[in-house]
CSV table of C-alpha atoms in Angstrom, one decimal:
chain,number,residue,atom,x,y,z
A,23,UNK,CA,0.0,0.0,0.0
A,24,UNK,CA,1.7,3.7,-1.2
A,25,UNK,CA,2.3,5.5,1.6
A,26,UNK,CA,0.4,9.0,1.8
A,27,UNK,CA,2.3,12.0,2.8
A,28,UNK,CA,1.4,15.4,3.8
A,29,UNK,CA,2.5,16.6,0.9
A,30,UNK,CA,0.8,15.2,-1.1
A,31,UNK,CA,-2.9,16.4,0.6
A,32,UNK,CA,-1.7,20.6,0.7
A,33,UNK,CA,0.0,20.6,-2.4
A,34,UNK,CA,-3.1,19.5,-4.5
A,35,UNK,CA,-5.6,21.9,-2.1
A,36,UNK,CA,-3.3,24.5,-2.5
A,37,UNK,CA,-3.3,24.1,-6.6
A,38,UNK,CA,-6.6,23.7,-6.7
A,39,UNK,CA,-7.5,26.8,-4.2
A,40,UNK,CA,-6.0,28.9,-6.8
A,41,UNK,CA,-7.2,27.6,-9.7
A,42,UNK,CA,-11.0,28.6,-8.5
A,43,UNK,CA,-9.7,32.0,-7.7
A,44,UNK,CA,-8.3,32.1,-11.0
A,45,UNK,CA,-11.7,31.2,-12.7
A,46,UNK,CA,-13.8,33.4,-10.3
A,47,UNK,CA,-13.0,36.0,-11.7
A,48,UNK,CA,-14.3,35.2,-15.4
A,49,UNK,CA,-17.6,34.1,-13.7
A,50,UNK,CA,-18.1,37.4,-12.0
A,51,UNK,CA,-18.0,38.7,-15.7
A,52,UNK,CA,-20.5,36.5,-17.2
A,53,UNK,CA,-22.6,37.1,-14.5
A,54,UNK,CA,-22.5,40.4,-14.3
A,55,UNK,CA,-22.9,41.2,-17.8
A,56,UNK,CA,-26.4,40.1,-17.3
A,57,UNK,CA,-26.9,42.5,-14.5
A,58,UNK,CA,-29.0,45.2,-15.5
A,59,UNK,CA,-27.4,49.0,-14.8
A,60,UNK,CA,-30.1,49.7,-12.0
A,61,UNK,CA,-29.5,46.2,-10.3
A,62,UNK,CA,-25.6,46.7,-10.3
A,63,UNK,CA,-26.2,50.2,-8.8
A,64,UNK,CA,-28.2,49.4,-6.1
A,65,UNK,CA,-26.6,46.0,-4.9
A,66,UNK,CA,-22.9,46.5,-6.9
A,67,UNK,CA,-21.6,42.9,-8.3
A,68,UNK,CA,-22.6,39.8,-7.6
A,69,UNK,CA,-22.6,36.2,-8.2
A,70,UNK,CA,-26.2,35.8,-8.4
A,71,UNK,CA,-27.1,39.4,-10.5
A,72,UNK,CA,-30.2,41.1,-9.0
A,73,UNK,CA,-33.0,42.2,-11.7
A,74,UNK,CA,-30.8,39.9,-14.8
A,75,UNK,CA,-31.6,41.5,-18.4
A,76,UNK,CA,-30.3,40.5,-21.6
A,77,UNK,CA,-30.0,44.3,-22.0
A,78,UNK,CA,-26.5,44.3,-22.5
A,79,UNK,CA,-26.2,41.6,-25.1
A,80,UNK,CA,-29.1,43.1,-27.4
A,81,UNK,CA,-27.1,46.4,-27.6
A,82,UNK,CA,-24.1,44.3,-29.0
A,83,UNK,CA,-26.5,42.5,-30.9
A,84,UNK,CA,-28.2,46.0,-32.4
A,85,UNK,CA,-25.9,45.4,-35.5
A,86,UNK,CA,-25.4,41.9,-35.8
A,87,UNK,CA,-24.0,42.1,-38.7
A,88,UNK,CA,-21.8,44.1,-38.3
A,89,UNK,CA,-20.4,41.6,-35.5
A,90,UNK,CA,-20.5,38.5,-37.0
A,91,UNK,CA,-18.2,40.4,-40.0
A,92,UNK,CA,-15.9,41.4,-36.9
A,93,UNK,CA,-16.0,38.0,-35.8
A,94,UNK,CA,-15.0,36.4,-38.9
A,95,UNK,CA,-12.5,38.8,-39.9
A,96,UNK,CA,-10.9,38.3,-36.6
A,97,UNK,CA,-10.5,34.5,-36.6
A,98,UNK,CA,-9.8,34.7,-40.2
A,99,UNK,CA,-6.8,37.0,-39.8
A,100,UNK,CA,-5.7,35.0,-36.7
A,101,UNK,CA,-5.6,31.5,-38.2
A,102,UNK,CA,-3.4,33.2,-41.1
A,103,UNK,CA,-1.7,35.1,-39.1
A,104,UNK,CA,-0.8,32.2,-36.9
A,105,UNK,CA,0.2,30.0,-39.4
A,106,UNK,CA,2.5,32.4,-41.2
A,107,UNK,CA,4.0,33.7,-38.1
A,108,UNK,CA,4.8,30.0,-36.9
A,109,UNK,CA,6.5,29.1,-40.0
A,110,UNK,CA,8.7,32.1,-40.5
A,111,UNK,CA,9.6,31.8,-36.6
A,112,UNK,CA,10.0,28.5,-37.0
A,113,UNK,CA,12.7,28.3,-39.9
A,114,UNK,CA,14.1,31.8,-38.6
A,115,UNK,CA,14.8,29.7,-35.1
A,116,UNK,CA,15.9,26.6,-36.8
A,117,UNK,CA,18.4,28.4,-38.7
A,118,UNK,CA,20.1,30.4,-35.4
A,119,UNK,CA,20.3,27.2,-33.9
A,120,UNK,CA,22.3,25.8,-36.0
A,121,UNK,CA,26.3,26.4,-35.4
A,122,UNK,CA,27.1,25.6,-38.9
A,123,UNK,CA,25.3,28.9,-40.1
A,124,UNK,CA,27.7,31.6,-40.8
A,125,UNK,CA,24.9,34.7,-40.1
A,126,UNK,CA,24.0,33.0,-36.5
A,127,UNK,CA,25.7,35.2,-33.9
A,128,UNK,CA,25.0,38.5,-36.3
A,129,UNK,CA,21.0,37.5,-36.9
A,130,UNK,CA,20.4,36.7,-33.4
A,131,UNK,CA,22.1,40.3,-32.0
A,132,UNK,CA,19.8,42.1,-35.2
A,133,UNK,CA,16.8,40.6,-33.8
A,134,UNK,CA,17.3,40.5,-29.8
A,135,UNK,CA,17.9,44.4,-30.5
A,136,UNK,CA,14.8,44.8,-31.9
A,137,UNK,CA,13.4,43.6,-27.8
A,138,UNK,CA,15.3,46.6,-26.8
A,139,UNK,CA,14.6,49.2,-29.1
A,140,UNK,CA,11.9,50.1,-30.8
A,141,UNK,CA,11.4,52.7,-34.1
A,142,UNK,CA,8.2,53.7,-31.9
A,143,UNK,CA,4.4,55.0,-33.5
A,144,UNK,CA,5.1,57.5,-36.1
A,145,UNK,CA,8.1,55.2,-37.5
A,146,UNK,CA,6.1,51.8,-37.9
A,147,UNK,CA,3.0,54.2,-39.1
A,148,UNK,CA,5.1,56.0,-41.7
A,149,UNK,CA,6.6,52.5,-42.7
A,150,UNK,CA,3.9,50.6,-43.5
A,151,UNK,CA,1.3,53.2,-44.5
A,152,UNK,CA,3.4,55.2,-47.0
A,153,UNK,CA,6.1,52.6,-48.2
A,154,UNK,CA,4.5,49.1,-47.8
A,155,UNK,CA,1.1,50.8,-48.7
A,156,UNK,CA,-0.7,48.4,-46.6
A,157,UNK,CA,-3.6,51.2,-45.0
A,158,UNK,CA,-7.2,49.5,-45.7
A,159,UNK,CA,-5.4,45.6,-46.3
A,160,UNK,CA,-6.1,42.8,-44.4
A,161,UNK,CA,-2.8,41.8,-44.8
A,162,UNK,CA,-2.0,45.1,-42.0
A,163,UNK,CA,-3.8,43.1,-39.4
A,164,UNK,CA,-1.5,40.0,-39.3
A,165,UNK,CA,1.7,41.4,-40.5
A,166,UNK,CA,3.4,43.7,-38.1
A,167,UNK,CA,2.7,41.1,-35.3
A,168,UNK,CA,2.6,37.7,-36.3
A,169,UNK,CA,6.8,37.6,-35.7
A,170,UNK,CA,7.9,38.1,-32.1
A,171,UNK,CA,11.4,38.1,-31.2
A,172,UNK,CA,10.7,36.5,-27.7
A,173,UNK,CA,9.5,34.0,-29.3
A,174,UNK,CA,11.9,33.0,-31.8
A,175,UNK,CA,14.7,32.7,-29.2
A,176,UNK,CA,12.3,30.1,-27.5
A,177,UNK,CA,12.0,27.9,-30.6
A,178,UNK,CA,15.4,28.1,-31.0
A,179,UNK,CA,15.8,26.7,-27.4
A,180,UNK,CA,13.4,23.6,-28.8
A,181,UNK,CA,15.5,23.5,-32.3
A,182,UNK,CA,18.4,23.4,-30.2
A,183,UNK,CA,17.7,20.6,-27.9
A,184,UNK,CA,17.3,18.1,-30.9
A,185,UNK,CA,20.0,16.0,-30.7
A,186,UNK,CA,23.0,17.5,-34.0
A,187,UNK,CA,23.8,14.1,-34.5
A,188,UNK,CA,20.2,13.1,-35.8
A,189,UNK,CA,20.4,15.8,-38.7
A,190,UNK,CA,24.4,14.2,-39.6
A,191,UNK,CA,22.6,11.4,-40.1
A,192,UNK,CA,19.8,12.3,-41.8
A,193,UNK,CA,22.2,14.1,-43.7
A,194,UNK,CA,24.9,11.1,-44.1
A,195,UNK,CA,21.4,9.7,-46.0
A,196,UNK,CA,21.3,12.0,-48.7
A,197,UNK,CA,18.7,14.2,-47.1
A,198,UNK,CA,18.4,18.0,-47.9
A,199,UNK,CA,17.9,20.5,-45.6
A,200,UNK,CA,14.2,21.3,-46.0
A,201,UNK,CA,13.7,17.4,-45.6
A,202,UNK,CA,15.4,17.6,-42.7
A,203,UNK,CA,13.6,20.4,-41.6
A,204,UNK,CA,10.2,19.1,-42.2
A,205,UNK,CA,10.6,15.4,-41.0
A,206,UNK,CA,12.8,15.4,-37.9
A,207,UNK,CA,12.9,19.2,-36.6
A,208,UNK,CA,9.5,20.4,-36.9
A,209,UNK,CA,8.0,16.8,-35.0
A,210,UNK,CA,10.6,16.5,-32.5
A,211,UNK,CA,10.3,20.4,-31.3
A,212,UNK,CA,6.5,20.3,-31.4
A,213,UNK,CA,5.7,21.3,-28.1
A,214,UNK,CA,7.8,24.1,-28.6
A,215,UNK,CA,6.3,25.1,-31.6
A,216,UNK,CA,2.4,24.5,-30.1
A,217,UNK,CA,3.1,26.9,-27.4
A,218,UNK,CA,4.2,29.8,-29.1
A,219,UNK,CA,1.3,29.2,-31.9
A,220,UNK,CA,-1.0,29.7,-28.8
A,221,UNK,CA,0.7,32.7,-27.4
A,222,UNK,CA,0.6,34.1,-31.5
A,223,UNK,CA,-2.7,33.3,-31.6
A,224,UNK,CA,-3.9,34.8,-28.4
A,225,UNK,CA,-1.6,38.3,-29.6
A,226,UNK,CA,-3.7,38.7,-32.9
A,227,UNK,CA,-7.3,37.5,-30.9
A,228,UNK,CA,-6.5,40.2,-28.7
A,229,UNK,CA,-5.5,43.0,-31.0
A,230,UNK,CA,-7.7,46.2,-31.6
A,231,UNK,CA,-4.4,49.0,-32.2
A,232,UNK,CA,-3.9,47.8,-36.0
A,233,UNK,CA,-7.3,47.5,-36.9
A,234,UNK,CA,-7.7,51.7,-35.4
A,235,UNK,CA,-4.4,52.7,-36.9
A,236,UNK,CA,-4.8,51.2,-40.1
A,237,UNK,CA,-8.2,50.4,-41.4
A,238,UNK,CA,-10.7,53.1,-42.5
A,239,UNK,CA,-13.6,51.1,-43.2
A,240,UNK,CA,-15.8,49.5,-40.6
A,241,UNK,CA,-16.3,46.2,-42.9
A,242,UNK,CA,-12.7,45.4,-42.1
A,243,UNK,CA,-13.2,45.8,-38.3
A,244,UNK,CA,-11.8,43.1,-35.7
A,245,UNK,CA,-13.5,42.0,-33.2
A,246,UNK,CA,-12.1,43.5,-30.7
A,247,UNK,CA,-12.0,47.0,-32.2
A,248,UNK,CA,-15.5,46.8,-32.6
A,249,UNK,CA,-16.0,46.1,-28.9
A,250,UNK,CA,-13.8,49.0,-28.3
A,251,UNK,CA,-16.2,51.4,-30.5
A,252,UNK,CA,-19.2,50.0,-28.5
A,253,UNK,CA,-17.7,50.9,-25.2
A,254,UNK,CA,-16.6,55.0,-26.9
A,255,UNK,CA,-20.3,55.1,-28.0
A,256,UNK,CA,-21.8,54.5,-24.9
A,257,UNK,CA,-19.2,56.9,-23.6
A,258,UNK,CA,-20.3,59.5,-25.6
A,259,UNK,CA,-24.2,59.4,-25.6
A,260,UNK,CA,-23.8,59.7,-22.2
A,261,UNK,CA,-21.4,62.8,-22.0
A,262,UNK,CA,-23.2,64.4,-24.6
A,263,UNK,CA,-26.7,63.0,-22.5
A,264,UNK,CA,-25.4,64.6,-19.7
A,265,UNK,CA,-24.2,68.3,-21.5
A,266,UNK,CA,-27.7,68.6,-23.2
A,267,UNK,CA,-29.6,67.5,-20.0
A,268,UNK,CA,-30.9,64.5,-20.6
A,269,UNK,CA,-28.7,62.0,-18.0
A,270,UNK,CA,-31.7,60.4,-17.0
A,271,UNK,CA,-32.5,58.3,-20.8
A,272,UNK,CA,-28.6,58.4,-21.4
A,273,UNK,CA,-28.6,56.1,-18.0
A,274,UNK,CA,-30.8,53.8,-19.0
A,275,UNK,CA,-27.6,52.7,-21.7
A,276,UNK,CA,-25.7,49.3,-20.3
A,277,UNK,CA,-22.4,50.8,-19.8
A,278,UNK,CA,-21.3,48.1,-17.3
A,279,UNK,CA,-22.9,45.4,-18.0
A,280,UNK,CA,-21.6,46.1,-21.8
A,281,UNK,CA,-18.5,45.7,-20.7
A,282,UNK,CA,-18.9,42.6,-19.7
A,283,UNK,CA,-20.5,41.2,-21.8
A,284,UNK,CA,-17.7,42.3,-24.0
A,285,UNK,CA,-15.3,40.6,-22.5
A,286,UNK,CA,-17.3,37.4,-22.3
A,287,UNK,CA,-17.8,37.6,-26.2
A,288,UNK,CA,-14.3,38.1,-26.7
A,289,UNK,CA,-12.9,35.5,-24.5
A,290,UNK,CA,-15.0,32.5,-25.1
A,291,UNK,CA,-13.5,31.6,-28.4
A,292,UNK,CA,-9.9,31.3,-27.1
A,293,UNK,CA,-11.3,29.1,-23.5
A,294,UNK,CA,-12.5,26.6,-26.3
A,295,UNK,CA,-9.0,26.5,-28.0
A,296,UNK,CA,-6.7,26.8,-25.1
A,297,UNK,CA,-7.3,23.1,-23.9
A,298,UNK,CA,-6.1,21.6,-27.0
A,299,UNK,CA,-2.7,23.6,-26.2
A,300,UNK,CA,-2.6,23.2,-22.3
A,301,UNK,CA,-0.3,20.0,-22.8
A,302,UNK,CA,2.2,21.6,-24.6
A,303,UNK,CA,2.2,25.0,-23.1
A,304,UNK,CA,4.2,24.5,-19.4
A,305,UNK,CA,6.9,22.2,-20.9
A,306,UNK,CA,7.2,24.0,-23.9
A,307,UNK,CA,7.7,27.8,-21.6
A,308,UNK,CA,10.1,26.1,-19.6
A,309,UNK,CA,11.8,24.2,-22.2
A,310,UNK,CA,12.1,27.9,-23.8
A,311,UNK,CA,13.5,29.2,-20.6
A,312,UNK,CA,16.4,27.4,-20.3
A,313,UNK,CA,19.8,29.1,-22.1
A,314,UNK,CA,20.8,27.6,-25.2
């Protein structure tokens, strides 16, 4: 018979202690955000919302067109996006792994100077509106972001840890270097490659600041931009309610409990994918965080 130890009893209450006041929090939104503006002012937030409406997601609703374009738009550019991004990481890393490439040591200082320094707003702005012409594409909402220099040095960690003597091998049997690439690098550094495809994917989920910089028509809105221009119309009816005197109808608007429902909307399509990565995601971080 195993011998049970103290250890193991706290260790697992402990974990999961924190995981329900990790997911608390995300309740408390869904609930609220069917909380109707008087109920949340008279009894403030609360598991079990007092006078519940649908208010909140009707307003969203209002133009559901609008939204399901946003929403479509939005998981179109972040499959792309996701894709692209992990295979240009993906061979970038490979390639600075590798001690037989002459650029290595000169690549990897261009690119971990880009995590220092930055050309800032007006410089990227300048750059791809007026020489890459890219203002009103679709291709603007993927591009700039889809590459991230963090996480290039953590697939290079994963490249890295494959053993040098497989690809000699593999080499010694007339294999090329995309075969090589394809057949024995990409399967064996697979959990390094699945976690930063989630972290890619959550960066271009999340991402309202290209679609407002770049895009000047509200058919090529993201999702969460067009959450962000519900939340400043609401805003202003209710200053300009408020200048002109009529705070009493302007009220009646679901500020709150449009915000939550906001950030239900926008977080229930990446809760349904994360599982499929949670494997992958703690070895694949801390295989990244070990110097290679």
């Amino acid at each position: 018979m195993k011998k049970i130890t103290l250890s193991k009893i706290i260790i697992p209450i402990i974990l999961l202690t924190v995981s329900i006041l990790c997911v608390l929090p995300f309740l408390m939104i869904v609930f609220t955000s069917f909380a109707s503006e008087e109920g949340l002012m008279q009894y403030g937030y609360s598991f079990f919302p007092h006078l519940p409406t649908l208010k909140s997601y009707e307003y969203i609703m209002s133009n559901g067109t609008q939204l399901w374009s946003a929403y479509g738009l939005t998981i179109f550019v972040t499959v792309v996006g996701t894709f692209l991004g992990i295979i240009f990481m993906t061979t970038c890393a490979y390639a600075l792994s590798r001690d037989d490439f002459k650029l290595k040591k000169f690549l990897s200082f261009f690119i971990y100077f880009t995590m220092l320094f930055s050309g800032g707003t007006v410089a990227s702005y300048i750059w791809i509106a007026r020489y890459l012409k890219l203002s009103n594409n679709i291709v603007v909402l993927f591009l700039p972001i889809m590459m991230s220099a963090y996480n290039i040095f953590i697939l290079r960690v994963s490249c890295k840890s494959i053993p040098y003597s497989l690809i000699e091998c593999a080499k010694l049997e007339g294999a090329g270097e995309w075969y090589i690439f394809v057949r024995i690098v990409v399967p064996l550094a697979k959990t390094g490659i699945a976690t930063i495809a989630l972290l890619t994917m959550f960066t271009l989920w999340n991402d309202w600041y290209n679609s407002m910089m770049y895009m000047d028509t509200s058919d090529k809105c993201t999702l969460q931009y067009y959450l962000v221009k519900i939340l400043d119309s609401i805003t202003f009816a209710k200053a300009n309610a408020s200048a002109s005197g009529g705070l009493s109808q302007a009220s009646e608007l679901p500020d709150e409990g449009v915000r939550m429902a906001i950030c239900s909307l926008a977080a229930i399509p990446m809760l349904c994918v994360f599982p499929f990565f949670q494997k992958y995601f703690v070895k694949g971080i801390t295989v990244g965080s070990v110097k290679g």
